[in-house]
Tab-separated table of C-alpha atoms in Angstrom:
chain	number	residue	atom	x	y	z
Q	1	MET	CA	3.695	5.169	1.658
Q	2	LYS	CA	5.252	8.580	2.127
Q	3	TYR	CA	2.663	10.486	0.084
Q	4	ALA	CA	-1.141	10.341	-0.115
Q	5	TYR	CA	-1.311	9.695	-3.872
Q	6	GLU	CA	-5.039	8.961	-3.700
Q	7	ASP	CA	-5.676	12.595	-2.712
Q	8	LEU	CA	-3.690	14.180	-5.560
Q	9	GLY	CA	-6.357	14.156	-8.259
Q	10	ASP	CA	-5.792	13.627	-11.974
Q	11	THR	CA	-3.958	16.890	-12.683
Q	12	ARG	CA	-1.537	16.710	-9.759
Q	13	PHE	CA	-0.787	13.037	-10.428
Q	14	GLU	CA	-0.025	13.857	-14.061
Q	15	GLU	CA	2.309	16.624	-12.873
Q	16	LEU	CA	4.125	14.081	-10.716
Q	17	VAL	CA	4.430	11.610	-13.597
Q	18	VAL	CA	5.756	14.250	-16.015
Q	19	ALA	CA	8.299	15.449	-13.428
Q	20	LEU	CA	9.498	11.877	-12.898
Q	21	CYS	CA	9.711	11.313	-16.656
Q	22	ARG	CA	12.007	14.312	-17.034
Q	23	ARG	CA	14.456	12.497	-14.736
Q	24	LEU	CA	13.900	9.028	-16.201
Q	25	LEU	CA	13.716	9.918	-19.894
Q	26	GLY	CA	15.300	13.348	-20.212
Q	27	MET	CA	14.466	17.016	-19.755
Q	28	ALA	CA	12.803	17.028	-23.187
Q	29	ALA	CA	9.910	14.949	-21.799
Q	30	GLN	CA	6.830	16.997	-22.662
Q	31	GLY	CA	3.603	17.178	-20.688
Q	32	PHE	CA	0.302	18.165	-22.262
Q	33	ALA	CA	-2.329	20.665	-21.205
Q	34	LYS	CA	-5.522	19.386	-19.625
Q	35	GLY	CA	-8.030	18.134	-22.205
Q	36	PRO	CA	-8.466	15.211	-24.610
Q	37	ASP	CA	-4.995	13.705	-24.652
Q	38	GLY	CA	-5.403	11.026	-27.303
Q	39	GLY	CA	-3.871	8.440	-25.007
Q	40	ARG	CA	-0.875	10.398	-23.810
Q	41	ASP	CA	-0.052	12.558	-20.807
Q	42	ALA	CA	3.625	12.912	-21.702
Q	43	LYS	CA	5.833	12.328	-24.714
Q	44	PHE	CA	9.566	11.990	-25.246
Q	45	VAL	CA	11.458	11.660	-28.534
Q	46	GLY	CA	15.096	10.597	-28.464
Q	47	THR	CA	17.192	8.236	-26.348
Q	48	ALA	CA	15.902	7.681	-22.812
Q	49	GLU	CA	18.383	8.270	-20.019
Q	50	LEU	CA	17.222	5.589	-17.567
Q	51	LEU	CA	14.387	3.536	-19.093
Q	52	PRO	CA	14.262	0.648	-19.109
Q	53	SER	CA	17.845	1.004	-17.828
Q	54	SER	CA	20.866	3.225	-18.398
Q	55	LYS	CA	22.642	0.387	-20.227
Q	56	ASP	CA	19.721	-0.579	-22.479
Q	57	SER	CA	17.975	2.686	-23.263
Q	58	TRP	CA	14.848	2.994	-25.358
Q	59	LYS	CA	15.201	4.991	-28.571
Q	60	GLY	CA	12.414	6.639	-30.518
Q	61	THR	CA	9.035	8.008	-29.423
Q	62	ILE	CA	8.002	7.159	-25.875
Q	63	ILE	CA	4.386	7.779	-24.887
Q	64	VAL	CA	3.490	8.042	-21.201
Q	65	GLN	CA	0.007	7.662	-19.716
Q	66	ALA	CA	-0.984	8.450	-16.089
Q	67	LYS	CA	-4.071	6.878	-14.518
Q	68	HIS	CA	-5.108	8.213	-11.124
Q	69	THR	CA	-7.654	6.766	-8.716
Q	70	TYR	CA	-8.989	8.309	-5.506
Q	71	GLY	CA	-9.223	4.884	-3.886
Q	72	TYR	CA	-6.609	3.762	-1.382
Q	73	ASN	CA	-4.766	0.446	-1.681
Q	74	ARG	CA	-6.173	-0.294	-5.133
Q	75	SER	CA	-4.379	-2.646	-7.501
Q	76	PHE	CA	-3.745	-3.217	-11.206
Q	77	SER	CA	-5.437	-6.620	-10.780
Q	78	GLU	CA	-8.902	-5.211	-10.072
Q	79	THR	CA	-11.438	-5.638	-12.856
Q	80	ASP	CA	-12.126	-1.896	-13.139
Q	81	PHE	CA	-8.505	-1.567	-14.277
Q	82	PHE	CA	-7.961	-4.735	-16.324
Q	83	ASN	CA	-10.333	-7.439	-17.462
Q	84	PRO	CA	-9.541	-9.095	-20.809
Q	85	GLU	CA	-13.138	-10.338	-21.035
Q	86	SER	CA	-14.674	-6.858	-20.810
Q	87	SER	CA	-14.540	-3.550	-22.669
Q	88	LYS	CA	-15.505	-1.581	-19.551
Q	89	ASN	CA	-12.172	-1.090	-17.815
Q	90	ILE	CA	-9.250	1.334	-17.951
Q	91	ILE	CA	-6.918	-0.818	-20.059
Q	92	ALA	CA	-9.671	-1.692	-22.545
Q	93	GLU	CA	-10.460	2.000	-23.009
Q	94	GLU	CA	-6.797	2.828	-23.602
Q	95	ILE	CA	-6.219	0.117	-26.217
Q	96	PRO	CA	-7.843	2.006	-29.167
Q	97	ARG	CA	-5.808	5.130	-28.361
Q	98	ILE	CA	-2.578	3.156	-28.194
Q	99	LYS	CA	-3.429	1.399	-31.465
Q	100	LYS	CA	-4.081	4.727	-33.169
Q	101	LEU	CA	-0.729	6.167	-32.078
Q	102	ARG	CA	1.050	2.960	-33.042
Q	103	GLY	CA	-0.624	2.889	-36.458
Q	104	ALA	CA	0.394	6.502	-37.080
Q	105	LYS	CA	4.017	5.653	-36.175
Q	106	GLN	CA	3.810	8.032	-33.208
Q	107	LEU	CA	4.602	5.383	-30.579
Q	108	ASP	CA	7.639	3.117	-30.234
Q	109	HIS	CA	7.497	2.516	-26.483
Q	110	TYR	CA	4.680	2.831	-23.964
Q	111	VAL	CA	4.732	3.579	-20.213
Q	112	LEU	CA	1.658	3.451	-17.974
Q	113	PHE	CA	1.714	4.941	-14.460
Q	114	ALA	CA	-1.040	4.326	-11.886
Q	115	ASN	CA	-1.286	4.929	-8.153
Q	116	ARG	CA	-2.105	1.262	-7.626
Q	117	LYS	CA	-0.226	-1.779	-6.352
Q	118	LEU	CA	1.338	-3.882	-9.095
Q	119	THR	CA	2.005	-7.596	-8.633
Q	120	GLY	CA	4.257	-9.632	-10.878
Q	121	GLY	CA	1.324	-11.618	-12.247
Q	122	ALA	CA	-0.720	-8.548	-13.133
Q	123	GLU	CA	2.317	-6.902	-14.728
Q	124	SER	CA	2.931	-9.895	-16.988
Q	125	ASN	CA	-0.716	-10.304	-17.966
Q	126	ILE	CA	-1.381	-6.645	-18.750
Q	127	ARG	CA	1.877	-6.164	-20.625
Q	128	ALA	CA	1.195	-9.263	-22.744
Q	129	HIS	CA	-2.346	-8.074	-23.456
Q	130	ILE	CA	-1.254	-4.610	-24.604
Q	131	SER	CA	1.502	-6.169	-26.707
Q	132	LYS	CA	-0.907	-8.519	-28.458
Q	133	GLU	CA	-3.655	-5.970	-29.020
Q	134	CYS	CA	-1.412	-3.108	-30.176
Q	135	SER	CA	1.461	-4.935	-31.906
Q	136	ILE	CA	4.087	-3.540	-29.531
Q	137	PRO	CA	6.961	-5.742	-28.306
Q	138	GLU	CA	6.561	-6.576	-24.616
Q	139	THR	CA	10.064	-5.216	-24.063
Q	140	SER	CA	8.759	-1.800	-25.177
Q	141	ILE	CA	5.982	-1.689	-22.571
Q	142	MET	CA	6.432	-0.665	-18.938
Q	143	LEU	CA	3.879	-0.563	-16.114
Q	144	CYS	CA	4.678	1.530	-13.049
Q	145	GLY	CA	2.742	1.058	-9.822
Q	146	ILE	CA	2.869	2.740	-6.469
Q	147	GLU	CA	5.910	0.737	-5.330
Q	148	GLN	CA	7.976	1.890	-8.310
Q	149	ILE	CA	6.841	5.490	-7.921
Q	150	GLU	CA	7.879	5.425	-4.256
Q	151	ALA	CA	11.289	3.968	-5.175
Q	152	TRP	CA	11.913	6.659	-7.788
Q	153	LEU	CA	10.854	9.447	-5.426
Q	154	LYS	CA	13.377	8.165	-2.901
Q	155	GLU	CA	16.045	8.196	-5.602
Q	156	PHE	CA	14.999	11.621	-6.912
Q	157	PRO	CA	13.671	13.467	-3.840
Q	158	GLU	CA	13.925	16.807	-5.615
Q	159	VAL	CA	10.968	15.799	-7.823
Q	160	ALA	CA	8.568	16.018	-4.868
Q	161	SER	CA	9.893	19.488	-4.037
Q	162	GLN	CA	9.566	20.687	-7.630
Q	163	ILE	CA	5.817	20.021	-7.683
Q	164	ASN	CA	5.247	20.892	-3.991
Q	165	LEU	CA	4.246	17.342	-3.082
Q	166	ASP	CA	3.792	17.275	0.673
Q	167	PRO	CA	4.512	14.101	2.666
Q	168	ILE	CA	1.798	12.666	4.861
Q	169	ASP	CA	1.907	14.490	8.196
Q	170	SER	CA	-1.252	13.413	9.954
Q	171	PRO	CA	-1.378	11.994	13.483
Q	172	LEU	CA	-0.534	8.313	13.602
Q	173	ILE	CA	-0.712	7.425	9.905
Q	174	VAL	CA	0.404	3.832	9.265
Q	175	SER	CA	0.416	1.618	6.190
Q	176	PRO	CA	-2.048	-1.297	6.130
Q	177	ASP	CA	-0.287	-3.195	3.343
Q	178	GLU	CA	1.737	-5.785	5.311
Q	179	LEU	CA	-0.957	-6.256	7.953
Q	180	SER	CA	-3.463	-6.937	5.185
Q	181	GLU	CA	-1.405	-9.909	3.998
Q	182	VAL	CA	-1.102	-11.342	7.510
Q	183	VAL	CA	-4.810	-10.921	8.292
Q	184	GLN	CA	-5.864	-12.448	4.981
Q	185	ALA	CA	-3.626	-15.488	5.522
Q	186	PHE	CA	-4.812	-15.930	9.122
Q	187	ALA	CA	-8.449	-15.670	8.014
Q	188	LYS	CA	-7.878	-18.592	5.630
Q	189	HIS	CA	-6.135	-20.507	8.422
Q	190	LEU	CA	-9.105	-20.061	10.770
Q	191	LYS	CA	-11.492	-21.512	8.193
Q	192	SER	CA	-9.434	-24.700	7.973
Q	193	ALA	CA	-8.372	-24.931	11.642
Q	194	ALA	CA	-9.664	-28.051	13.389
Q	195	SER	CA	-10.060	-26.534	16.844
Q	196	GLU	CA	-9.408	-23.481	18.969
Q	197	MET	CA	-6.640	-23.249	21.528
Q	198	ASP	CA	-7.794	-22.157	24.955
Q	199	THR	CA	-4.561	-20.946	26.531
Q	200	PRO	CA	-3.618	-17.418	25.472
Q	201	PRO	CA	0.022	-16.368	25.157
Q	202	THR	CA	1.570	-14.907	28.269
Q	203	PRO	CA	2.204	-11.174	27.885
Q	204	ARG	CA	5.676	-9.860	28.764
Q	205	THR	CA	4.092	-7.283	31.071
Q	206	GLY	CA	0.965	-8.136	33.038
Q	207	TYR	CA	-2.207	-6.872	31.373
Q	208	GLU	CA	-3.385	-4.667	34.250
Q	209	ARG	CA	0.078	-3.187	34.697
Q	210	LYS	CA	0.394	-2.544	30.944
Q	211	ASN	CA	-2.985	-0.800	30.920
Q	212	THR	CA	-1.820	1.492	33.708
Q	213	LEU	CA	1.444	2.287	31.919
Q	214	ASN	CA	-0.397	3.121	28.697
Q	215	ASN	CA	-3.403	4.880	30.221
Q	216	MET	CA	-5.941	2.447	28.803
Q	217	THR	CA	-9.227	2.674	30.681
Q	218	PRO	CA	-10.389	-0.425	32.605
Q	219	GLU	CA	-13.662	-0.573	30.655
Q	220	TYR	CA	-11.931	-0.565	27.254
Q	221	ALA	CA	-9.282	-3.057	28.386
Q	222	LYS	CA	-11.938	-5.418	29.755
Q	223	GLU	CA	-13.934	-5.300	26.520
Q	224	LEU	CA	-10.855	-5.991	24.377
Q	225	ARG	CA	-9.918	-8.925	26.548
Q	226	ARG	CA	-13.445	-10.360	26.504
Q	227	ARG	CA	-13.728	-10.166	22.729
Q	228	TYR	CA	-10.289	-11.141	21.469
Q	229	LEU	CA	-8.227	-12.980	24.098
Q	230	LYS	CA	-9.561	-16.399	23.139
Q	231	ASP	CA	-8.134	-16.067	19.624
Q	232	THR	CA	-4.613	-14.965	20.483
Q	233	ALA	CA	-3.226	-18.467	21.102
Q	234	GLN	CA	-4.145	-19.536	17.579
Q	235	LEU	CA	-2.504	-16.447	16.135
Q	236	LYS	CA	0.672	-17.030	18.115
Q	237	ALA	CA	0.825	-20.661	16.966
Q	238	PHE	CA	0.086	-19.606	13.381
Q	239	LEU	CA	2.947	-17.093	13.300
Q	240	ALA	CA	5.294	-19.633	14.921
Q	241	GLU	CA	4.799	-22.235	12.179
Q	242	PRO	CA	7.960	-22.602	10.030
Q	243	ALA	CA	5.852	-22.419	6.871
Q	244	ASN	CA	4.673	-18.955	7.912
Q	245	GLU	CA	8.105	-17.420	8.447
Q	246	ASN	CA	7.467	-14.833	5.734
Q	247	LEU	CA	4.224	-13.801	7.468
Q	248	LEU	CA	6.068	-13.510	10.777
Q	249	ARG	CA	8.562	-11.170	9.096
Q	250	LEU	CA	5.661	-9.101	7.753
Q	251	TYR	CA	4.098	-9.021	11.223
Q	252	GLU	CA	7.400	-7.826	12.718
Q	253	THR	CA	7.593	-5.102	10.066
Q	254	VAL	CA	4.065	-3.997	10.944
Q	255	VAL	CA	4.638	-3.795	14.711
Q	256	GLU	CA	7.890	-1.887	14.217
Q	257	GLU	CA	6.125	0.697	12.063
Q	258	PHE	CA	3.134	0.924	14.414
Q	259	GLN	CA	5.226	1.217	17.564
Q	260	LEU	CA	7.494	3.931	16.173
Q	261	ASN	CA	4.488	5.914	14.953
Q	262	ILE	CA	2.732	5.484	18.297
Q	263	ILE	CA	5.811	6.761	20.149
Q	264	ALA	CA	6.063	9.748	17.805
Q	265	LYS	CA	2.363	10.688	17.983
Q	266	ARG	CA	1.324	9.404	21.426
Q	267	LYS	CA	0.991	12.910	22.843
Q	268	ASP	CA	-1.906	13.590	20.462
Q	269	TYR	CA	-4.119	11.076	22.303
Q	270	GLN	CA	-5.323	11.189	25.919
Q	271	THR	CA	-5.873	7.455	26.369
Q	272	PHE	CA	-4.613	4.329	24.659
Q	273	ASP	CA	-8.260	3.539	23.953
Q	274	GLU	CA	-8.083	6.360	21.395
Q	275	VAL	CA	-4.836	5.018	19.912
Q	276	MET	CA	-6.283	1.534	19.429
Q	277	ASN	CA	-9.550	2.804	18.026
Q	278	HIS	CA	-7.799	5.249	15.687
Q	279	LEU	CA	-5.524	2.507	14.324
Q	280	ALA	CA	-8.428	0.112	13.784
Q	281	CYS	CA	-10.568	2.698	11.994
Q	282	LEU	CA	-7.643	3.906	9.866
Q	283	LEU	CA	-6.710	0.388	8.754
Q	284	ILE	CA	-10.287	-0.685	8.050
Q	285	ASP	CA	-11.046	2.493	6.110
Q	286	ARG	CA	-7.917	2.346	3.960
Q	287	ASP	CA	-7.749	-1.336	2.991
Q	288	PRO	CA	-10.569	-3.409	1.432
Q	289	LEU	CA	-9.169	-6.733	2.700
Q	290	LEU	CA	-8.993	-5.444	6.261
Q	291	ARG	CA	-12.467	-3.964	5.858
Q	292	ALA	CA	-13.711	-7.439	4.930
Q	293	ASN	CA	-12.072	-8.812	8.099
Q	294	LYS	CA	-12.884	-6.098	10.641
Q	295	ARG	CA	-12.960	-8.405	13.639
Q	296	LEU	CA	-9.630	-10.048	12.776
Q	297	THR	CA	-8.063	-6.629	12.219
Q	298	ARG	CA	-9.092	-5.493	15.706
Q	299	MET	CA	-8.031	-8.862	17.143
Q	300	MET	CA	-4.614	-8.476	15.522
Q	301	LEU	CA	-4.186	-5.065	17.150
Q	302	PHE	CA	-5.192	-6.540	20.515
Q	303	TYR	CA	-2.625	-9.316	20.047
Q	304	MET	CA	0.074	-6.728	19.379
Q	305	TYR	CA	-0.891	-4.901	22.545
Q	306	TRP	CA	-1.346	-8.012	24.699
Q	307	ASN	CA	1.976	-9.390	23.488
Q	308	CYS	CA	3.687	-6.060	24.291
Q	309	ASP	CA	4.642	-5.455	20.656
Q	310	ILE	CA	2.978	-2.034	20.736
Q	311	GLY	CA	2.509	0.332	23.657
Q	312	GLU	CA	4.725	0.779	26.709
Q	313	GLY	CA	5.841	-2.205	28.742
Q	314	GLU	CA	7.519	-2.689	32.104
Q	315	ASP	CA	10.982	-2.228	30.576
Q	316	VAL	CA	10.026	1.342	29.618
Q	317	ALA	CA	8.709	2.114	33.072
Q	318	THR	CA	11.885	0.981	34.844
Q	319	ASN	CA	14.370	2.822	32.615
């Protein structure tokens, strides 16, 4: 992600949502002052410019709600956000407010923004639930997660400038999203694997030489090798399986992002020990699935390094 949405807070996130709505709905989109909002952070009356599309615009009263969380890598699927069997979650608490607006003929269409990941399954389930509970056609309900917000900010970059939204500019910040999927899938594979493979993959540059090129200390390199080398053959075989082609593509996306960030920020770290440790801590802190698989996360980083997917290799040294 380009922006640290989890750090914005409720007010700043609402400002972002209102600014986006002025582009998506029209300049008449109205935000509300901080306080009891009655289930609405923004309102638009008229014909929307771009929602749900420019060719099939909503007409009438559009109510917009923004739900911010300080957690990183949270999702719409989590039970604190939606659980049809409970009244103690965000959607359940919004339902009475939506019903009240609908009953008073003050709501024709409903949009809910949250700085969470939104899967297709969660989108369908939540939209159907709101439709049933509030007597709103599903076609008049839209859920917008972090992926959609990012896409709109790329399309309307001026919105970020208007509200002084600063992009992430910290040393070596990387996204854990794709790696989380790979680690989770590999963790399941390990549980069902019949046996371990003893022969590790051959690195493109010898390990000792690579450590010298990258300024990794002998003690740190030895400890990484002792802990994680035995698992790398299984990971290589796992990624090579035709059925896991999509995971291999995700892995390639991850190493490209990591390597480019390492090149850009390498000067901020004295040794590659610090780079590896920083990446591991960052990923584990920012993703609950990686936090639940700490050892596999560190092993995955070692595999990237051992396999010369991250860090300098011999080809760099000879150019």
